[in-house]
């Protein structure tokens, strides 16, 4: 009985408290407002515009109802850019594609309400190349398309499937193709690399591959981010007699190991042929090598001893994988140079005026313990090149650098706003001596920053990133600029681009048209699905 009385007492106290609170409450306004009244407008999503595509200035008719009451206050847009309204009737609206129009969704704005319409394709100078064979692309990032002297190419990256040819047997990070993208099944890569590949070069009659991996095909260990291949794609190996436990009596006396005996303890982002050797750069602190003919301390197994030598970010290998101690190395301390105090990227010159000089850029303020301004150039011997003078350099990180040997200009992109104290809004054109080329002036980006830019041989500049607008014009992540930094007329009709580019390669289509090969990590171009590698024509 006492328990029941206690429960009833608590119940009445709670009820009394709630009722008291309610008496003191005043009802407020609805937190989200009363909403907007429907406008009664319908735009057909199934009836395609007439015509369904066209150039800037094309007159287009879109089926729509309910527009008559708003005909003097509506705005019609092509992918966010305002169009001229020609006429409005009870069943349709007729408009002209604006100069800044690009492929994408059409829409009508009335006040602060937006009604979406069907997609319209704005045709321009850049078009999908229908002669490119690898229409399915790659299923992950493509870092390099390496053209060989025999008219074929090697494609490398992080993918495990190329042009849907790797469903049964994965194509792990390396594939050989024609220059038009056809997959070559005769390349003997087997299981390929067990981690991402960043670069491939040819040196000393072998391919050299680098990136972030520890095994290749049947060699599942004893690789540290770099190894050599025969030209047929098979790994270059050698038989070695290892030290063994004395009690082991089996008849196997030798094992196969990667012939290239050298590597790093971290990711290698770039490799270059350099004075008959291999120069590597990346996010590493140590050079590593393996010793196979020494006893381990207790004779418990076949012995592979890993030795390391400190050398940061930049080093040079001899062709057998040994460390070249003549390049950026202090033999008295047995350590390599310390390089930058922050992340770096690199570019190696192959043109005559600066042959084998290395550009270094990133987000650092010292290099080899000396003040630095996020960008510098090394001489062919590895010292800082005094002929490259960037002044105060970039005021924030430089994410990417490209160079065009025809125009002899560098292009840098990043989160900076100034270069040598002068305005440079996320992208800057740099002369060979390190000074800012002020004939190029980047305009305002909205929604993000450029991640990649490359100047073509005709002076035009291809830019990609995660921005939404440039100079107040809708450009969803991809655009082409003039050498002055303005949107190039006719080149900017393509629709939304999703992803990032690792390179833009000037080439030709199978039918002889000027073309650009686009590679990187992207899933959409011109508002259509394309995956990590594609080719466009310039017509």
mmCIF file of C-alpha atoms in Angstrom, residues 3 6 13 27 37 47 61 68 134 155 158-159 182 185 275 279 307 310 389 397 429 457 521 537:
data_model
loop_
_atom_site.group_PDB
_atom_site.id
_atom_site.type_symbol
_atom_site.label_atom_id
_atom_site.label_comp_id
_atom_site.label_asym_id
_atom_site.label_seq_id
_atom_site.Cartn_x
_atom_site.Cartn_y
_atom_site.Cartn_z
ATOM 1 C CA UNK A 3 4.432 1.790 -2.519
ATOM 2 C CA UNK A 6 4.203 6.836 -3.246
ATOM 3 C CA UNK A 13 3.263 16.131 -8.621
ATOM 4 C CA UNK A 27 2.663 30.003 -28.385
ATOM 5 C CA UNK A 37 2.297 28.807 -52.146
ATOM 6 C CA UNK A 47 9.745 16.337 -73.561
ATOM 7 C CA UNK A 61 11.625 26.021 -77.130
ATOM 8 C CA UNK A 68 1.603 33.285 -68.371
ATOM 9 C CA UNK A 134 38.372 2.962 -73.885
ATOM 10 C CA UNK A 155 48.586 3.617 -68.344
ATOM 11 C CA UNK A 158 45.266 3.126 -58.681
ATOM 12 C CA UNK A 159 42.767 1.204 -60.836
ATOM 13 C CA UNK A 182 42.671 -0.131 -76.873
ATOM 14 C CA UNK A 185 46.304 -8.239 -73.312
ATOM 15 C CA UNK A 275 72.157 11.749 -65.945
ATOM 16 C CA UNK A 279 65.939 10.576 -59.550
ATOM 17 C CA UNK A 307 69.134 -1.333 -43.964
ATOM 18 C CA UNK A 310 68.428 9.031 -43.940
ATOM 19 C CA UNK A 389 64.242 34.129 -58.206
ATOM 20 C CA UNK A 397 50.628 26.406 -50.417
ATOM 21 C CA UNK A 429 51.726 32.234 -64.658
ATOM 22 C CA UNK A 457 51.225 25.171 -76.842
ATOM 23 C CA UNK A 521 40.321 11.060 -60.787
ATOM 24 C CA UNK A 537 38.538 16.891 -79.657
#
